[in-house]
Coordinates of C-alpha atoms in Angstrom, one line a residue:
M1 CA -30.4 27.7 186.9
R2 CA -31.2 29.2 190.4
F3 CA -29.3 32.3 191.6
L4 CA -29.0 33.9 195.1
F5 CA -27.8 37.5 195.1
I6 CA -25.7 39.1 197.9
V7 CA -25.7 42.8 197.4
Q8 CA -23.7 45.5 199.2
G9 CA -26.1 48.0 200.5
E10 CA -23.8 50.9 201.0
G11 CA -24.1 52.2 197.5
R12 CA -27.1 52.6 195.2
G13 CA -25.0 51.3 192.2
H14 CA -24.7 47.8 193.5
M15 CA -28.5 47.6 193.9
T16 CA -29.0 48.9 190.5
Q17 CA -26.6 46.4 189.0
A18 CA -28.5 43.5 190.9
M19 CA -31.8 44.8 189.4
V20 CA -30.4 44.7 185.9
I21 CA -28.8 41.3 186.2
S22 CA -32.1 40.0 187.6
D23 CA -34.0 41.2 184.5
L24 CA -31.3 39.6 182.2
L25 CA -31.6 36.3 184.0
H26 CA -35.3 36.2 183.8
K27 CA -35.1 37.1 180.2
H28 CA -33.1 33.9 179.6
G29 CA -35.2 31.7 181.7
M30 CA -33.1 31.8 184.9
E31 CA -34.5 32.2 188.4
V32 CA -33.5 34.5 191.3
V33 CA -34.6 32.7 194.4
A34 CA -33.5 35.2 197.1
V35 CA -31.7 38.4 197.6
V36 CA -29.6 39.3 200.6
I37 CA -28.7 42.9 201.1
G38 CA -25.9 44.0 203.5
A39 CA -27.4 46.6 205.7
S40 CA -26.0 49.2 208.1
G41 CA -27.3 52.0 210.2
R42 CA -26.2 54.5 207.6
R43 CA -28.4 53.3 204.7
T44 CA -32.0 52.0 204.3
P45 CA -32.6 50.0 201.0
P46 CA -35.0 52.1 198.9
D47 CA -38.5 50.9 198.1
Y48 CA -37.7 50.7 194.4
F49 CA -35.0 48.1 195.0
L50 CA -37.3 46.0 197.3
D51 CA -40.1 46.2 194.9
A52 CA -37.9 45.0 191.9
F53 CA -37.8 41.4 193.1
S54 CA -40.6 38.9 193.4
C55 CA -38.5 36.6 195.5
P56 CA -37.7 37.1 199.2
V57 CA -35.3 40.0 200.1
Y58 CA -33.5 39.6 203.3
R59 CA -31.4 42.2 205.2
V60 CA -28.3 41.2 207.1
Q61 CA -25.7 43.2 209.1
S62 CA -22.6 43.5 207.0
P63 CA -19.2 45.5 207.3
N64 CA -19.6 49.1 206.2
F65 CA -18.0 52.5 206.3
V66 CA -18.0 55.0 209.2
A67 CA -18.4 58.7 208.3
D68 CA -17.2 61.8 210.2
K69 CA -19.5 64.0 212.2
E70 CA -20.3 66.1 209.2
Q71 CA -21.4 63.1 207.2
K72 CA -18.9 63.9 204.4
A73 CA -15.6 62.1 204.8
I74 CA -15.0 58.3 205.4
K75 CA -12.8 57.6 208.4
M76 CA -10.8 54.5 207.5
G77 CA -9.3 53.9 211.0
A78 CA -12.7 54.2 212.7
T79 CA -14.2 51.9 209.9
V80 CA -11.8 49.2 210.7
L81 CA -12.2 49.5 214.5
E82 CA -16.0 49.7 214.4
N83 CA -16.2 46.6 212.2
L84 CA -13.9 44.7 214.5
K85 CA -16.1 45.5 217.4
K86 CA -19.1 44.1 215.5
L87 CA -17.3 40.8 214.7
P88 CA -19.7 38.7 216.9
R89 CA -22.7 40.3 215.0
F90 CA -21.1 39.5 211.6
I91 CA -20.6 35.9 212.7
R92 CA -24.3 35.7 213.4
S93 CA -24.8 37.3 209.9
L94 CA -22.8 34.5 208.3
Q95 CA -25.0 32.0 210.1
Q96 CA -28.2 33.7 208.9
L97 CA -26.8 33.8 205.4
D98 CA -26.0 30.1 205.5
H99 CA -29.5 29.4 206.7
W100 CA -31.0 31.2 203.7
V101 CA -28.7 29.4 201.4
Q102 CA -29.8 26.1 202.9
V103 CA -33.4 27.0 202.5
H104 CA -33.3 28.3 198.9
R105 CA -30.6 25.9 197.6
P106 CA -29.2 28.1 194.8
D107 CA -27.0 26.8 192.0
C108 CA -25.0 30.0 191.9
I109 CA -24.4 32.7 194.5
L110 CA -23.7 36.1 192.8
N111 CA -21.9 38.6 195.0
F112 CA -22.3 42.3 194.2
Y113 CA -19.2 43.5 196.1
D114 CA -20.3 42.7 199.6
M115 CA -17.5 41.8 202.1
L116 CA -19.8 39.4 204.0
G117 CA -20.5 37.6 200.8
G118 CA -16.8 37.0 200.2
I119 CA -16.2 35.8 203.7
Y120 CA -19.1 33.4 203.3
A121 CA -17.6 32.0 200.2
M122 CA -14.3 31.4 202.1
C123 CA -16.2 29.7 205.0
Y124 CA -18.5 27.6 202.9
P125 CA -16.7 27.0 199.7
F126 CA -18.9 24.1 198.5
R127 CA -22.3 25.5 199.0
A128 CA -22.8 26.7 195.4
T129 CA -20.9 28.1 192.4
Y130 CA -19.7 31.6 193.4
L131 CA -19.6 34.5 191.0
A132 CA -18.7 38.2 191.7
I133 CA -19.6 41.4 189.8
G134 CA -18.6 45.0 190.3
H135 CA -16.7 47.9 188.7
Q136 CA -14.1 47.6 191.5
Y137 CA -12.7 44.4 189.9
L138 CA -11.4 46.4 187.0
M139 CA -8.4 47.0 189.2
F140 CA -7.3 43.6 188.0
H141 CA -7.0 44.9 184.4
P142 CA -3.5 45.8 183.2
D143 CA -4.7 49.2 181.9
F144 CA -6.4 50.3 185.1
T145 CA -5.0 53.4 186.7
F146 CA -4.9 53.7 190.5
A147 CA -5.5 57.1 192.0
K148 CA -2.5 58.8 193.5
P149 CA -1.3 59.0 196.2
G150 CA -2.3 55.5 197.2
G151 CA -0.6 54.5 200.5
L152 CA -2.6 52.5 203.1
Q153 CA -5.9 53.4 201.5
K154 CA -4.9 51.7 198.3
V155 CA -3.8 48.6 200.2
L156 CA -7.1 48.4 202.0
F157 CA -9.0 48.9 198.8
K158 CA -7.2 46.1 197.1
L159 CA -7.6 43.8 200.2
N160 CA -11.4 44.5 200.5
T161 CA -11.9 43.9 196.7
A162 CA -10.0 40.6 196.9
I163 CA -12.1 39.4 199.9
T164 CA -15.4 40.3 198.1
C165 CA -14.5 37.9 195.2
A166 CA -13.0 35.1 197.2
N167 CA -13.5 31.7 195.8
A168 CA -15.4 33.1 192.7
S169 CA -15.3 31.0 189.5
K170 CA -16.0 34.1 187.5
I171 CA -15.2 37.7 188.3
I172 CA -16.9 40.3 186.1
A173 CA -15.5 43.9 186.1
L174 CA -17.7 46.7 184.8
S175 CA -15.9 49.5 182.8
L176 CA -16.8 52.8 181.4
W177 CA -14.3 52.2 178.5
K178 CA -13.8 49.3 176.2
P179 CA -10.5 47.6 177.0
Q180 CA -8.0 46.9 174.2
R181 CA -6.4 44.1 176.1
A182 CA -8.0 41.0 177.8
M183 CA -7.7 40.3 181.5
K184 CA -4.6 38.3 182.5
N185 CA -6.9 35.6 184.1
E186 CA -9.4 34.0 181.8
N187 CA -11.9 33.8 184.6
H188 CA -11.9 37.6 184.8
L189 CA -14.3 39.3 182.4
V190 CA -14.9 42.9 181.5
W191 CA -18.4 44.2 180.7
P192 CA -19.9 47.6 180.0
P193 CA -21.9 49.2 182.8
L194 CA -25.3 47.7 183.5
I195 CA -27.7 50.5 182.4
R196 CA -31.3 50.1 183.6
E197 CA -34.1 49.8 181.0
R198 CA -35.6 53.0 182.3
V199 CA -32.5 54.9 181.5
R200 CA -32.2 53.2 178.1
R201 CA -35.7 54.3 177.2
A202 CA -35.1 57.9 178.2
E203 CA -34.9 60.6 175.5
P204 CA -32.3 63.1 176.6
S205 CA -32.9 66.8 176.4
T206 CA -31.1 69.8 177.6
G207 CA -32.8 71.7 180.4
D208 CA -31.8 74.9 182.4
F209 CA -30.9 73.2 185.7
F210 CA -28.0 71.2 187.2
L211 CA -28.8 67.8 188.8
V212 CA -27.0 66.8 192.0
Y213 CA -26.8 63.4 193.8
I214 CA -25.0 63.3 197.1
V215 CA -24.4 59.9 198.7
N216 CA -23.5 61.6 202.1
S217 CA -25.8 64.3 203.3
G218 CA -22.9 66.4 204.7
Y219 CA -22.3 67.7 201.1
A220 CA -25.6 69.5 201.3
E221 CA -23.9 72.4 202.8
E222 CA -21.5 72.8 199.8
I223 CA -24.5 72.6 197.5
Y224 CA -26.4 75.2 199.5
R225 CA -23.4 77.6 199.3
L226 CA -23.1 77.0 195.6
A227 CA -26.7 77.8 195.0
K228 CA -26.6 80.8 197.3
N229 CA -23.5 82.3 195.6
R230 CA -24.9 81.6 192.1
P231 CA -28.6 82.6 192.3
Q232 CA -28.7 82.7 188.4
I233 CA -28.4 78.9 188.3
T234 CA -31.0 76.3 189.3
I235 CA -30.1 73.1 191.1
E236 CA -32.3 70.0 191.6
A237 CA -30.6 67.7 194.3
F238 CA -31.3 64.2 195.5
W239 CA -30.1 62.9 198.8
D240 CA -30.6 60.2 201.5
A241 CA -31.9 62.4 204.3
Q242 CA -35.1 60.9 206.0
Q243 CA -35.8 63.7 208.5
V244 CA -36.9 66.3 206.0
P245 CA -39.9 66.4 203.5
A246 CA -39.7 64.4 200.3
R247 CA -39.4 67.7 198.4
Y248 CA -37.4 70.4 200.4
L249 CA -37.1 73.8 198.9
T250 CA -34.2 75.5 200.7
L251 CA -33.6 78.4 198.3
P252 CA -35.6 79.7 195.3
N253 CA -33.0 78.1 193.0
L254 CA -32.3 74.9 195.1
T255 CA -34.6 72.0 195.8
F256 CA -33.6 68.8 197.6
H257 CA -35.6 65.6 196.7
R258 CA -35.6 62.4 198.8
I259 CA -34.2 59.5 196.6
D260 CA -36.9 58.5 194.0
D261 CA -35.8 56.3 191.2
E262 CA -38.3 57.4 188.6
R263 CA -38.0 61.1 189.4
F264 CA -34.1 60.9 189.4
V265 CA -34.1 59.3 185.9
E266 CA -36.4 62.0 184.6
K267 CA -34.3 64.8 186.0
L268 CA -31.1 63.2 184.7
R269 CA -32.7 63.0 181.2
Q270 CA -33.5 66.8 181.2
C271 CA -30.5 68.3 183.2
K272 CA -27.9 70.7 181.8
A273 CA -25.1 68.7 183.6
Y274 CA -24.7 66.3 186.5
L275 CA -22.9 66.8 189.8
S276 CA -22.1 63.9 192.1
T277 CA -19.8 62.2 194.4
A278 CA -18.0 59.7 192.3
G279 CA -20.4 56.8 192.3
F280 CA -19.8 54.5 189.3
E281 CA -23.3 53.7 188.2
S282 CA -24.8 57.2 188.1
I283 CA -21.8 58.4 186.1
A284 CA -22.4 55.6 183.7
E285 CA -26.0 56.6 183.3
A286 CA -25.0 60.2 182.8
M287 CA -22.6 59.2 180.1
F288 CA -25.3 57.1 178.4
L289 CA -27.6 60.1 178.2
G290 CA -24.7 62.4 177.0
K291 CA -24.6 64.5 180.3
K292 CA -21.3 66.0 181.5
T293 CA -20.5 65.1 185.2
L294 CA -18.6 67.1 187.8
M295 CA -17.3 64.4 190.2
V296 CA -16.3 65.1 193.8
P297 CA -15.0 61.9 195.4
V298 CA -16.1 61.3 199.0
K299 CA -13.1 62.2 201.2
G300 CA -11.4 59.3 202.6
Q301 CA -12.8 56.8 200.1
Y302 CA -10.0 55.7 197.9
E303 CA -12.4 53.8 195.6
Q304 CA -14.2 56.9 194.7
R305 CA -10.9 58.7 193.8
C306 CA -10.2 55.7 191.4
N307 CA -13.8 56.0 190.0
A308 CA -13.3 59.7 189.3
C309 CA -9.9 59.2 187.8
D310 CA -11.2 56.4 185.5
A311 CA -14.3 58.3 184.5
E312 CA -12.3 61.5 183.6
Q313 CA -10.1 59.4 181.4
A314 CA -13.2 57.9 179.7
G315 CA -14.5 61.4 178.9
A316 CA -17.3 61.6 181.5
G317 CA -16.4 65.0 182.8
R318 CA -14.2 66.7 185.4
T319 CA -13.0 65.8 188.9
A320 CA -12.8 68.4 191.7
D321 CA -12.3 68.5 195.5
R322 CA -15.5 70.5 196.1
F323 CA -18.7 71.6 194.4
A324 CA -17.7 75.0 193.2
A325 CA -19.1 77.4 190.5
E326 CA -15.8 77.8 188.7
M327 CA -15.7 74.0 188.1
L328 CA -19.2 74.1 186.7
E329 CA -18.0 76.7 184.1
K330 CA -15.1 74.5 183.0
L331 CA -17.3 71.5 182.8
L332 CA -19.8 73.2 180.4
E333 CA -16.9 74.0 178.1
E334 CA -16.4 70.2 177.4
E335 CA -19.8 69.6 175.8
K336 CA -18.4 68.6 172.5
N337 CA -15.9 66.1 174.0
C338 CA -18.7 64.7 176.2
T339 CA -21.0 64.1 173.2
A340 CA -18.2 62.2 171.5
S341 CA -17.7 60.2 174.6
A342 CA -21.4 59.4 174.8
T343 CA -21.3 57.9 171.2
A344 CA -18.3 55.7 172.1
F345 CA -19.9 54.7 175.2
S346 CA -23.2 53.8 173.5
D347 CA -21.3 51.6 171.1
W348 CA -19.5 49.9 174.0
Q349 CA -22.9 49.3 175.6
Q350 CA -24.2 47.3 172.6
S351 CA -21.9 44.5 173.5
L352 CA -23.5 43.6 176.8
D353 CA -26.1 41.2 175.5
A354 CA -23.5 39.0 173.7
A355 CA -21.2 39.1 176.8
F356 CA -24.1 38.0 179.0
L357 CA -25.0 35.0 176.8
A358 CA -21.4 33.9 176.7
F359 CA -21.2 34.2 180.5
L360 CA -24.3 32.1 181.0
T361 CA -22.9 29.3 179.0
S362 CA -19.5 29.4 180.7
I363 CA -20.7 29.1 184.4
P364 CA -19.2 26.1 186.0
S365 CA -21.8 23.4 186.9
P366 CA -22.6 23.2 190.6
I367 CA -23.5 19.5 190.3
G368 CA -21.2 17.4 192.5
K369 CA -19.9 20.5 194.2
R370 CA -22.8 21.7 196.5
I371 CA -22.9 20.3 200.0
L372 CA -25.9 21.2 202.0
V373 CA -27.2 20.1 205.4
D374 CA -30.6 18.5 205.1

């Protein structure tokens, strides 16, 4: 069976999920014929992602968030307006995407939470069998807890999520916790997080430093203040900034690293605790390695508030509105609970292989469905 991936490029987690699924497909004799990543001016796909695929990797303009001047908060109003202004560009992106589908002729198109991918599935419903995967689809589960207050941000989150899985024959939700009840729709599945093999092989230890990952560079100022006010602690931080050296020592106890997959996993394996904006995938990796996490959701991004709420209930750590020393102290008090959570999480992880095999056998056949222009 031939797969084409459409990957949202805004977050590292979706890229990681695509890499893991690619490995699983190859393991079972399936083929990934092309990868299309939704690009924006805010993010550049990392080399480790581009190097993970032997097939062509295409970049296409896709709807994305607009951040404030401090590069911290997401501005929802500006995001909607900016994406509306780029509508002609996105129409061209749909045409590009359709061209690549025509060239590679996949049996299945697997969308990793990219809005353009969902719109494509609505515009071209018979090109292939459509599938969708992402932790956001857990919102369809009856036991999912939405962050409060919700308001318009909750409505937009639900709308965006619905668009990304439009016309999907199977929708796979990734969860930090093992659900006790099934989804209401039999075509909705729940899997444990997709942990990379590199993380699975890592042997955790407890070092004397805190590890930080900030998706928006504006949070670097908070991390700097934290390190300056607490010179007795050591912080190793990873960020997306391209205008500074790959290793940037700002204080004797604070070092910023440009994103490097291998180095990040090594630091995560060794750290005392993990501090991050509330990205799902890295929280899952921290839980797998038994590391406590302090989660500071990106302001204005409702999805991250839901992530933090969900992760806190799963025993991953604590949620805060800023990176502060007092929250670190409270986090360190939870070591016993976090260890117990890591054991339960590891047991939940073991079910992935069986779930994936069942998924492969249940994919609807594309024969008789696909309509291509020769």
